[in-house]
Amino acid sequence: MTEKKLTPMMKQYLEIKAQNKNAILWFRLGDFYEMFGEDAIIASKILGITLTARGKGGDNEVPMCGVPYHAAEGYIAKLTKAGKNVAICEQLTTPALAGQSEKSIVERGVVRIITPGTTLNDAVLDERGNNYIVSIVPENYLRGNNEFDTPSQNFALAVCDVTTGEFGIVKVKRNKLNEELMRIQPAEIVLDEDSEIADIIYDGQINISYFSTIRGKRDVLINHFRVKNLEGFGLEKEELLTEAAGLLIEYLKETQKTNLSHINSLRTYSVDNSMTLDETTIRNLELIFTLRDSDREGSLLNVIDKTSTAMGARRLRNWLLRPLQDKECIEKRLNGVKEIFENVTLKSEIRNILKEVNDIERLLGKISLNSCAPRDIAALSQSLGKITHLKEWITETQSEVLQEINGGLSNHSELVAHIDSSLLDELPATLKDGGVIASGCNAEIDELREISRNVKNILVELATRESARTGIGSLKVKFNNVFGYYIEISNANKHLVPEDYIRKQTLVNAERYITPELKELEEKILGAEEKIILIERQLFEELRQRILQDTEAIQRTAYMVGCLDALTSFAIIAKERNYVCPEIIETENIDSDEQIVNALEIIDGRHPVIESLSFENSFVPNDTFLSEDENYIMLITGPNMAGKSTYLRQVALITLLAHIGSFVPARSARIPLTDRIFTRVGASDNLAKGQSTFMVEMQEAANILNNATKKSLIILDEIGRGTSTYDGVSIAWAILEYVHDQIKAKTLFATHYHELIAVADKLENACNWSVQVAEIDNNVQDQPEKKIVFLHKVLPGGVDRSYGIEVARLAGLPRDIINRANNIMETLEKGVVEKGIQNSLKRERVSDTQQDLFTPITHKQEVSKIPEHLERTHAALQNIDPMNMTPMEALAKLEELKKMQNE
């Protein structure tokens, strides 16, 4: 399509599109939003709408599709969910207002760009979670290069939830970048147009937007926050953080086309102030979503979230992903939960009030961004009106945290009264049709409404009055679409017409007149509805600005409501599920004569999720004791399905719950301050990155071994199972020793490698535990003589059986396979390989002449001599190709090895 053939409208479209290349442009044409070209092709596929063409069959044919403007929200939601940006281009003038002819092109412009991280659409947003947008600036950006391989390199992150006004900045190292992004879980990431860090970000699964900008963001922040300098934010000498914050503010202003008045504070936070939870731990412990279905139901969050408001739900989720690291802060929360827990009436009243409180944060966000409807402001007023009643109930509380909440809740009665007196009781969904402002607020609106309601009566009164004044009994006031309102007088009464009557039209038998009063009345009647809407919009805008004057107080109230709701949720779940208040232990900075054992001690602990499920009404509780002075490693053996993984996770979840200030599912619990919780659970791969199950397993193990400290809690479930038996048991053995000797962290190590029982027996601070199983007579024909019953009880001592075949039978494997498996098992159990491993494990772990796994060999050390029969066995094993052997050949080879061993 050549430019000279373009219509003025298409020229205008292309000019605006050129300025919004990274968004699908919604071009307003009358009652439709139209899309053209590539935008139309992309949008039609996502939205499932018909793709047509403009200028069909001609040289200027261009793909085209459109949606009705009144249904726009639903279609925009689909595009946003698909990760697309949508630029809304509106008609800014009409031909009449612009002094143009009807055929002249109207002025148009983009009024807002909707992106995944800036949407206000309720159909897209999760009301119980934040919708964060993040900008990232690497340290090297300031020096003009794009190398990011150094683990210690700093990255600055600016984090904002446009819907609530929350805005924060943080500095993290390269190796902590994705951990922080996992906790934030942003809907969109903004990068400088020249940035090359997209490939290192969070598996590349987040929507990334590039923004053209220039360096030097100090003035951007100063102008936005209306301050003289950045000292109040601690940024005067923090160039990297300043760049990230300024980049995000610039991007938000460019897309939202407003001043973002509700983003009025900037909080600097540190990842060191909370327990780091990496992606693996969040996933394995199923904190937010389940592993199997990525579903909220079945997660820890779903169990403990008894909040009544969206603000409380978001606050609780934030707490869950950022466990506290300060004993005083944890205990402050616990004391608040305890006070609500013990006061049944207080708990009930708080909950009842909060159920009537809407999402104050997001309502205020809509109002600030000028995207609010009349009902949004009414909902805000209704919610703020409950705060006074809420304060009455918590004013007399004693705990520090509840008193802080009470102090943070403002009295909004004056604003509430102003809103309530300004709006009608029954409000429309939008402002465009009027019917918003209450009677008594504006005299002109009252008059115009009275006219609109009583047009007929007003005209009758006018006719009666004029008839009496003129003495013309047949005088009538009429209306038609051509002449409007007029007074009609028959020719017989023309001599009685007053001088102030103005002739409008002459008929055969009558004359039509208008008067100044009738003309004024006509203008009021015909323009009443339009003028009412115009005045209402002006008054509505004044009301919106009045609300924004109290933005900071409303935001503080909303935050405190969220905190109170989250604490109340903890108290509710504690009462419903019989949770107890944990004792938090910190051994640092205590008096020397004070005896505190830094032990993790849980009596009758329970898994919070499993016990909440309907099919687990009789959960079997278990004890845990891990002490840095005695046994800090528990090696746990037992059959599949017996509950090893459940036990491991429940200890981790109880520890985590204590650190967020929640009561815990146990009879009693003493929880030491824990810097991190590490988990290596289950089998998974990452095919997108070309990583096998075993590679993923080893990477997760490496992360633990490289980052865990003595104050960490480590959960290892079936380490080494992703490779061959020999490799696996060797790796598991080495890791067990390394954790014991080098890290000395409290560790739960579940395994099916029963050979490790002997290893744990040799380790000074490790102990063997097992999940108990009962074998009982089956008394069923053609079935094994014994069947197993899982007791789900963890007790001291190891077990040397996995009962895998019994579990396979329970799963429904054919009986022939089960019988054959038992026969093969009997043969394999007589094999020399397992005996050789057992014999090796019986030797001393490390002696003066034995090589330590983690110490290099020197000329002063001697390697213990391998027995001759084992050398022969080893040599024979080297010549075996198991992948090309039949089962019978394998059994024959095993028999040969057995004879060799006994010679």
Short mmCIF file of N, CA and C in Angstrom, two decimals, residues 22-151:
data_model
loop_
_atom_site.label_atom_id
_atom_site.label_comp_id
_atom_site.label_asym_id
_atom_site.label_seq_id
_atom_site.Cartn_x
_atom_site.Cartn_y
_atom_site.Cartn_z
N ASN A 22 5.07 -1.90 20.09
CA ASN A 22 5.08 -3.08 20.94
C ASN A 22 3.71 -3.41 21.53
N ALA A 23 2.67 -2.81 20.97
CA ALA A 23 1.31 -3.05 21.48
C ALA A 23 0.35 -3.26 20.31
N ILE A 24 -0.70 -4.01 20.57
CA ILE A 24 -1.80 -4.13 19.61
C ILE A 24 -2.65 -2.87 19.75
N LEU A 25 -2.77 -2.13 18.65
CA LEU A 25 -3.46 -0.83 18.69
C LEU A 25 -4.96 -1.01 18.48
N TRP A 26 -5.74 -0.59 19.47
CA TRP A 26 -7.20 -0.59 19.37
C TRP A 26 -7.63 0.81 18.96
N PHE A 27 -8.08 0.92 17.72
CA PHE A 27 -8.36 2.21 17.09
C PHE A 27 -9.86 2.44 17.11
N ARG A 28 -10.30 3.48 17.85
CA ARG A 28 -11.73 3.71 18.03
C ARG A 28 -12.34 4.33 16.77
N LEU A 29 -13.32 3.61 16.21
CA LEU A 29 -14.10 4.10 15.08
C LEU A 29 -15.57 3.95 15.44
N GLY A 30 -16.20 5.06 15.87
CA GLY A 30 -17.61 5.00 16.26
C GLY A 30 -17.81 4.09 17.45
N ASP A 31 -18.63 3.06 17.28
CA ASP A 31 -18.95 2.15 18.38
C ASP A 31 -18.06 0.92 18.41
N PHE A 32 -16.95 0.94 17.65
CA PHE A 32 -16.07 -0.22 17.59
C PHE A 32 -14.61 0.17 17.82
N TYR A 33 -13.85 -0.78 18.36
CA TYR A 33 -12.40 -0.69 18.35
C TYR A 33 -11.92 -1.56 17.20
N GLU A 34 -11.21 -0.97 16.25
CA GLU A 34 -10.74 -1.71 15.08
C GLU A 34 -9.24 -1.97 15.18
N MET A 35 -8.82 -3.10 14.61
CA MET A 35 -7.40 -3.45 14.52
C MET A 35 -7.08 -3.73 13.06
N PHE A 36 -5.88 -3.36 12.62
CA PHE A 36 -5.50 -3.50 11.23
C PHE A 36 -4.17 -4.22 11.10
N GLY A 37 -3.93 -4.75 9.92
CA GLY A 37 -2.63 -5.34 9.59
C GLY A 37 -2.28 -6.52 10.47
N GLU A 38 -1.01 -6.57 10.87
CA GLU A 38 -0.51 -7.68 11.68
C GLU A 38 -1.23 -7.75 13.02
N ASP A 39 -1.59 -6.60 13.57
CA ASP A 39 -2.34 -6.58 14.83
C ASP A 39 -3.65 -7.34 14.69
N ALA A 40 -4.33 -7.14 13.57
CA ALA A 40 -5.62 -7.82 13.33
C ALA A 40 -5.43 -9.32 13.21
N ILE A 41 -4.37 -9.73 12.53
CA ILE A 41 -4.11 -11.17 12.36
C ILE A 41 -3.85 -11.84 13.70
N ILE A 42 -3.01 -11.20 14.53
CA ILE A 42 -2.67 -11.77 15.85
C ILE A 42 -3.91 -11.79 16.75
N ALA A 43 -4.60 -10.64 16.82
CA ALA A 43 -5.74 -10.52 17.74
C ALA A 43 -6.88 -11.45 17.36
N SER A 44 -7.14 -11.61 16.06
CA SER A 44 -8.27 -12.45 15.64
C SER A 44 -8.07 -13.90 16.07
N LYS A 45 -6.82 -14.36 16.04
CA LYS A 45 -6.53 -15.74 16.47
C LYS A 45 -6.73 -15.90 17.97
N ILE A 46 -6.25 -14.93 18.74
CA ILE A 46 -6.35 -15.02 20.20
C ILE A 46 -7.80 -14.86 20.65
N LEU A 47 -8.51 -13.92 20.02
CA LEU A 47 -9.87 -13.60 20.45
C LEU A 47 -10.93 -14.48 19.80
N GLY A 48 -10.55 -15.21 18.76
CA GLY A 48 -11.53 -16.05 18.08
C GLY A 48 -12.59 -15.26 17.35
N ILE A 49 -12.19 -14.15 16.74
CA ILE A 49 -13.15 -13.32 16.00
C ILE A 49 -12.80 -13.35 14.51
N THR A 50 -13.73 -12.94 13.69
CA THR A 50 -13.57 -13.02 12.24
C THR A 50 -12.56 -12.01 11.74
N LEU A 51 -11.66 -12.47 10.91
CA LEU A 51 -10.70 -11.58 10.27
C LEU A 51 -11.25 -11.21 8.90
N THR A 52 -11.41 -9.92 8.67
CA THR A 52 -11.90 -9.45 7.37
C THR A 52 -10.83 -8.53 6.79
N ALA A 53 -11.23 -7.62 5.90
CA ALA A 53 -10.24 -6.74 5.28
C ALA A 53 -10.87 -5.41 4.96
N ARG A 54 -10.08 -4.37 5.01
CA ARG A 54 -10.50 -3.03 4.60
C ARG A 54 -10.00 -2.81 3.18
N GLY A 55 -10.85 -2.26 2.31
CA GLY A 55 -10.47 -2.05 0.92
C GLY A 55 -10.31 -3.34 0.16
N LYS A 56 -11.24 -4.29 0.40
CA LYS A 56 -11.12 -5.62 -0.20
C LYS A 56 -10.99 -5.55 -1.71
N GLY A 57 -10.04 -6.36 -2.20
CA GLY A 57 -9.87 -6.48 -3.64
C GLY A 57 -9.08 -5.36 -4.27
N GLY A 58 -8.78 -4.32 -3.54
CA GLY A 58 -8.05 -3.19 -4.11
C GLY A 58 -6.58 -3.22 -3.72
N ASP A 59 -5.86 -2.23 -4.20
CA ASP A 59 -4.43 -2.12 -3.89
C ASP A 59 -4.20 -1.85 -2.42
N ASN A 60 -5.19 -1.25 -1.77
CA ASN A 60 -5.04 -0.87 -0.36
C ASN A 60 -5.65 -1.89 0.61
N GLU A 61 -5.90 -3.10 0.15
CA GLU A 61 -6.50 -4.10 1.05
C GLU A 61 -5.59 -4.36 2.24
N VAL A 62 -6.18 -4.35 3.44
CA VAL A 62 -5.42 -4.57 4.67
C VAL A 62 -6.27 -5.41 5.62
N PRO A 63 -5.68 -6.43 6.28
CA PRO A 63 -6.44 -7.24 7.24
C PRO A 63 -7.05 -6.36 8.32
N MET A 64 -8.23 -6.76 8.79
CA MET A 64 -8.97 -5.92 9.73
C MET A 64 -9.88 -6.80 10.60
N CYS A 65 -10.00 -6.44 11.85
CA CYS A 65 -11.00 -7.05 12.74
C CYS A 65 -11.37 -6.02 13.79
N GLY A 66 -12.47 -6.25 14.49
CA GLY A 66 -12.90 -5.28 15.48
C GLY A 66 -13.83 -5.88 16.51
N VAL A 67 -14.00 -5.13 17.62
CA VAL A 67 -14.91 -5.56 18.69
C VAL A 67 -15.73 -4.35 19.14
N PRO A 68 -16.96 -4.56 19.60
CA PRO A 68 -17.78 -3.45 20.10
C PRO A 68 -17.14 -2.82 21.34
N TYR A 69 -17.21 -1.50 21.42
CA TYR A 69 -16.55 -0.81 22.54
C TYR A 69 -17.16 -1.20 23.88
N HIS A 70 -18.46 -1.50 23.90
CA HIS A 70 -19.11 -1.83 25.17
C HIS A 70 -18.71 -3.22 25.68
N ALA A 71 -18.09 -4.04 24.81
CA ALA A 71 -17.64 -5.38 25.23
C ALA A 71 -16.12 -5.46 25.29
N ALA A 72 -15.47 -4.30 25.31
CA ALA A 72 -14.01 -4.27 25.19
C ALA A 72 -13.29 -4.99 26.33
N GLU A 73 -13.79 -4.85 27.57
CA GLU A 73 -13.07 -5.38 28.73
C GLU A 73 -12.77 -6.87 28.60
N GLY A 74 -13.77 -7.62 28.17
CA GLY A 74 -13.58 -9.07 28.04
C GLY A 74 -12.53 -9.43 27.01
N TYR A 75 -12.53 -8.73 25.88
CA TYR A 75 -11.55 -9.01 24.84
C TYR A 75 -10.14 -8.57 25.26
N ILE A 76 -10.05 -7.43 25.95
CA ILE A 76 -8.75 -6.98 26.43
C ILE A 76 -8.18 -7.99 27.43
N ALA A 77 -9.05 -8.54 28.26
CA ALA A 77 -8.60 -9.54 29.24
C ALA A 77 -7.96 -10.74 28.55
N LYS A 78 -8.56 -11.20 27.44
CA LYS A 78 -8.00 -12.34 26.71
C LYS A 78 -6.62 -12.02 26.16
N LEU A 79 -6.47 -10.83 25.60
CA LEU A 79 -5.17 -10.44 25.05
C LEU A 79 -4.13 -10.30 26.15
N THR A 80 -4.52 -9.73 27.28
CA THR A 80 -3.60 -9.55 28.40
C THR A 80 -3.15 -10.90 28.95
N LYS A 81 -4.09 -11.83 29.09
CA LYS A 81 -3.74 -13.17 29.56
C LYS A 81 -2.78 -13.86 28.60
N ALA A 82 -2.86 -13.50 27.34
CA ALA A 82 -1.97 -14.08 26.34
C ALA A 82 -0.62 -13.36 26.29
N GLY A 83 -0.44 -12.39 27.19
CA GLY A 83 0.84 -11.69 27.28
C GLY A 83 0.99 -10.53 26.32
N LYS A 84 -0.10 -10.04 25.75
CA LYS A 84 -0.04 -8.95 24.78
C LYS A 84 -0.32 -7.60 25.44
N ASN A 85 0.34 -6.57 24.93
CA ASN A 85 0.05 -5.20 25.33
C ASN A 85 -1.04 -4.64 24.41
N VAL A 86 -1.94 -3.85 24.98
CA VAL A 86 -3.04 -3.27 24.21
C VAL A 86 -3.03 -1.76 24.38
N ALA A 87 -2.85 -1.04 23.27
CA ALA A 87 -2.88 0.43 23.29
C ALA A 87 -4.28 0.89 22.92
N ILE A 88 -4.94 1.61 23.82
CA ILE A 88 -6.31 2.07 23.61
C ILE A 88 -6.26 3.46 22.98
N CYS A 89 -6.69 3.54 21.72
CA CYS A 89 -6.68 4.81 20.99
C CYS A 89 -8.12 5.32 20.88
N GLU A 90 -8.40 6.45 21.53
CA GLU A 90 -9.76 6.99 21.59
C GLU A 90 -9.89 8.22 20.70
N GLN A 91 -11.14 8.55 20.37
CA GLN A 91 -11.47 9.80 19.70
C GLN A 91 -11.43 10.91 20.75
N LEU A 92 -10.53 11.86 20.57
CA LEU A 92 -10.35 12.93 21.56
C LEU A 92 -11.26 14.12 21.29
N THR A 93 -11.78 14.22 20.08
CA THR A 93 -12.71 15.31 19.73
C THR A 93 -13.80 14.73 18.84
N THR A 94 -14.86 15.52 18.64
CA THR A 94 -15.88 15.20 17.63
C THR A 94 -15.81 16.29 16.57
N PRO A 95 -16.28 16.01 15.36
CA PRO A 95 -16.25 17.06 14.32
C PRO A 95 -16.90 18.36 14.78
N ALA A 96 -18.00 18.25 15.50
CA ALA A 96 -18.71 19.47 15.94
C ALA A 96 -17.86 20.27 16.89
N LEU A 97 -17.23 19.58 17.86
CA LEU A 97 -16.42 20.28 18.86
C LEU A 97 -15.16 20.86 18.23
N ALA A 98 -14.67 20.17 17.18
CA ALA A 98 -13.44 20.63 16.56
C ALA A 98 -13.68 21.71 15.51
N GLY A 99 -14.95 22.07 15.30
CA GLY A 99 -15.26 23.06 14.29
C GLY A 99 -15.07 22.54 12.89
N GLN A 100 -15.21 21.21 12.73
CA GLN A 100 -14.98 20.59 11.44
C GLN A 100 -16.29 20.12 10.85
N SER A 101 -16.24 19.77 9.59
CA SER A 101 -17.40 19.16 8.97
C SER A 101 -17.50 17.72 9.44
N GLU A 102 -18.67 17.14 9.24
CA GLU A 102 -18.90 15.77 9.69
C GLU A 102 -17.94 14.81 9.00
N LYS A 103 -17.47 15.15 7.80
CA LYS A 103 -16.60 14.25 7.06
C LYS A 103 -15.13 14.42 7.42
N SER A 104 -14.80 15.43 8.23
CA SER A 104 -13.41 15.66 8.62
C SER A 104 -12.97 14.61 9.62
N ILE A 105 -11.68 14.31 9.61
CA ILE A 105 -11.15 13.31 10.53
C ILE A 105 -11.02 13.90 11.93
N VAL A 106 -11.38 13.11 12.94
CA VAL A 106 -11.32 13.59 14.31
C VAL A 106 -9.93 13.33 14.88
N GLU A 107 -9.62 14.07 15.91
CA GLU A 107 -8.34 13.86 16.59
C GLU A 107 -8.42 12.58 17.44
N ARG A 108 -7.38 11.77 17.35
CA ARG A 108 -7.32 10.54 18.14
C ARG A 108 -5.96 10.45 18.84
N GLY A 109 -5.94 9.71 19.94
CA GLY A 109 -4.69 9.52 20.66
C GLY A 109 -4.79 8.35 21.62
N VAL A 110 -3.65 7.77 21.96
CA VAL A 110 -3.61 6.65 22.90
C VAL A 110 -3.78 7.20 24.31
N VAL A 111 -4.80 6.71 25.00
CA VAL A 111 -5.10 7.20 26.36
C VAL A 111 -4.54 6.28 27.43
N ARG A 112 -4.21 5.04 27.05
CA ARG A 112 -3.63 4.11 28.01
C ARG A 112 -3.12 2.88 27.28
N ILE A 113 -2.02 2.33 27.77
CA ILE A 113 -1.51 1.06 27.25
C ILE A 113 -1.66 0.02 28.36
N ILE A 114 -2.43 -1.00 28.09
CA ILE A 114 -2.69 -2.04 29.08
C ILE A 114 -1.72 -3.19 28.85
N THR A 115 -0.96 -3.53 29.86
CA THR A 115 0.03 -4.61 29.78
C THR A 115 -0.27 -5.64 30.86
N PRO A 116 0.34 -6.84 30.79
CA PRO A 116 0.08 -7.84 31.83
C PRO A 116 0.39 -7.35 33.24
N GLY A 117 1.36 -6.44 33.37
CA GLY A 117 1.73 -5.96 34.70
C GLY A 117 1.01 -4.70 35.12
N THR A 118 0.17 -4.12 34.24
CA THR A 118 -0.51 -2.88 34.60
C THR A 118 -2.02 -2.97 34.45
N THR A 119 -2.53 -4.15 34.13
CA THR A 119 -3.97 -4.28 33.93
C THR A 119 -4.74 -4.03 35.23
N LEU A 120 -5.92 -3.45 35.07
CA LEU A 120 -6.84 -3.25 36.19
C LEU A 120 -8.07 -4.13 36.03
N ASN A 121 -8.05 -5.01 35.04
CA ASN A 121 -9.20 -5.82 34.69
C ASN A 121 -9.39 -6.93 35.72
N ASP A 122 -10.54 -6.95 36.37
CA ASP A 122 -10.82 -7.96 37.39
C ASP A 122 -10.82 -9.37 36.82
N ALA A 123 -11.09 -9.50 35.52
CA ALA A 123 -11.10 -10.82 34.90
C ALA A 123 -9.69 -11.39 34.76
N VAL A 124 -8.70 -10.54 34.81
CA VAL A 124 -7.31 -10.97 34.69
C VAL A 124 -6.65 -11.09 36.06
N LEU A 125 -6.96 -10.16 36.94
CA LEU A 125 -6.30 -10.10 38.24
C LEU A 125 -6.75 -11.21 39.17
N ASP A 126 -5.82 -11.68 39.97
CA ASP A 126 -6.13 -12.58 41.08
C ASP A 126 -6.33 -11.71 42.30
N GLU A 127 -7.56 -11.63 42.78
CA GLU A 127 -7.84 -10.71 43.88
C GLU A 127 -7.09 -11.09 45.16
N ARG A 128 -6.66 -12.36 45.28
CA ARG A 128 -5.98 -12.82 46.48
C ARG A 128 -4.47 -12.84 46.31
N GLY A 129 -4.00 -12.27 45.20
CA GLY A 129 -2.56 -12.18 44.96
C GLY A 129 -2.22 -10.86 44.31
N ASN A 130 -0.99 -10.41 44.47
CA ASN A 130 -0.55 -9.17 43.86
C ASN A 130 -0.29 -9.36 42.38
N ASN A 131 -0.33 -8.27 41.64
CA ASN A 131 0.01 -8.27 40.22
C ASN A 131 1.22 -7.36 40.03
N TYR A 132 2.40 -7.95 40.21
CA TYR A 132 3.62 -7.15 40.24
C TYR A 132 4.20 -6.95 38.85
N ILE A 133 4.76 -5.77 38.65
CA ILE A 133 5.59 -5.47 37.50
C ILE A 133 6.96 -5.10 38.04
N VAL A 134 8.02 -5.60 37.40
CA VAL A 134 9.38 -5.44 37.92
C VAL A 134 10.28 -4.89 36.83
N SER A 135 11.10 -3.93 37.20
CA SER A 135 12.18 -3.50 36.30
C SER A 135 13.50 -4.02 36.87
N ILE A 136 14.42 -4.40 35.99
CA ILE A 136 15.70 -4.96 36.41
C ILE A 136 16.82 -4.20 35.73
N VAL A 137 17.78 -3.75 36.53
CA VAL A 137 18.95 -3.07 35.99
C VAL A 137 20.20 -3.73 36.56
N PRO A 138 21.07 -4.30 35.71
CA PRO A 138 22.31 -4.92 36.19
C PRO A 138 23.38 -3.87 36.47
N GLU A 139 24.26 -4.22 37.37
CA GLU A 139 25.34 -3.29 37.75
C GLU A 139 26.16 -2.87 36.54
N ASN A 140 26.43 -3.80 35.64
CA ASN A 140 27.25 -3.49 34.47
C ASN A 140 26.58 -2.49 33.53
N TYR A 141 25.26 -2.34 33.66
CA TYR A 141 24.53 -1.36 32.84
C TYR A 141 25.12 0.03 33.05
N LEU A 142 25.52 0.31 34.28
CA LEU A 142 26.07 1.63 34.58
C LEU A 142 27.44 1.83 33.95
N ARG A 143 28.09 0.70 33.62
CA ARG A 143 29.42 0.79 33.01
C ARG A 143 29.38 0.52 31.51
N GLY A 144 28.16 0.27 31.00
CA GLY A 144 27.99 0.15 29.56
C GLY A 144 28.35 -1.18 28.95
N ASN A 145 28.34 -2.29 29.74
CA ASN A 145 28.57 -3.59 29.12
C ASN A 145 27.49 -4.57 29.56
N ASN A 146 27.45 -5.72 28.91
CA ASN A 146 26.37 -6.68 29.12
C ASN A 146 26.90 -8.06 29.52
N GLU A 147 27.88 -8.14 30.39
CA GLU A 147 28.39 -9.43 30.86
C GLU A 147 27.81 -9.70 32.25
N PHE A 148 27.24 -10.92 32.40
CA PHE A 148 26.51 -11.19 33.62
C PHE A 148 26.92 -12.53 34.26
N ASP A 149 28.13 -12.96 34.04
CA ASP A 149 28.53 -14.28 34.52
C ASP A 149 29.05 -14.27 35.96
N THR A 150 29.32 -13.11 36.50
CA THR A 150 29.90 -13.04 37.84
C THR A 150 28.82 -13.24 38.90
N PRO A 151 28.92 -14.28 39.74
CA PRO A 151 27.88 -14.53 40.76
C PRO A 151 27.68 -13.37 41.72
#
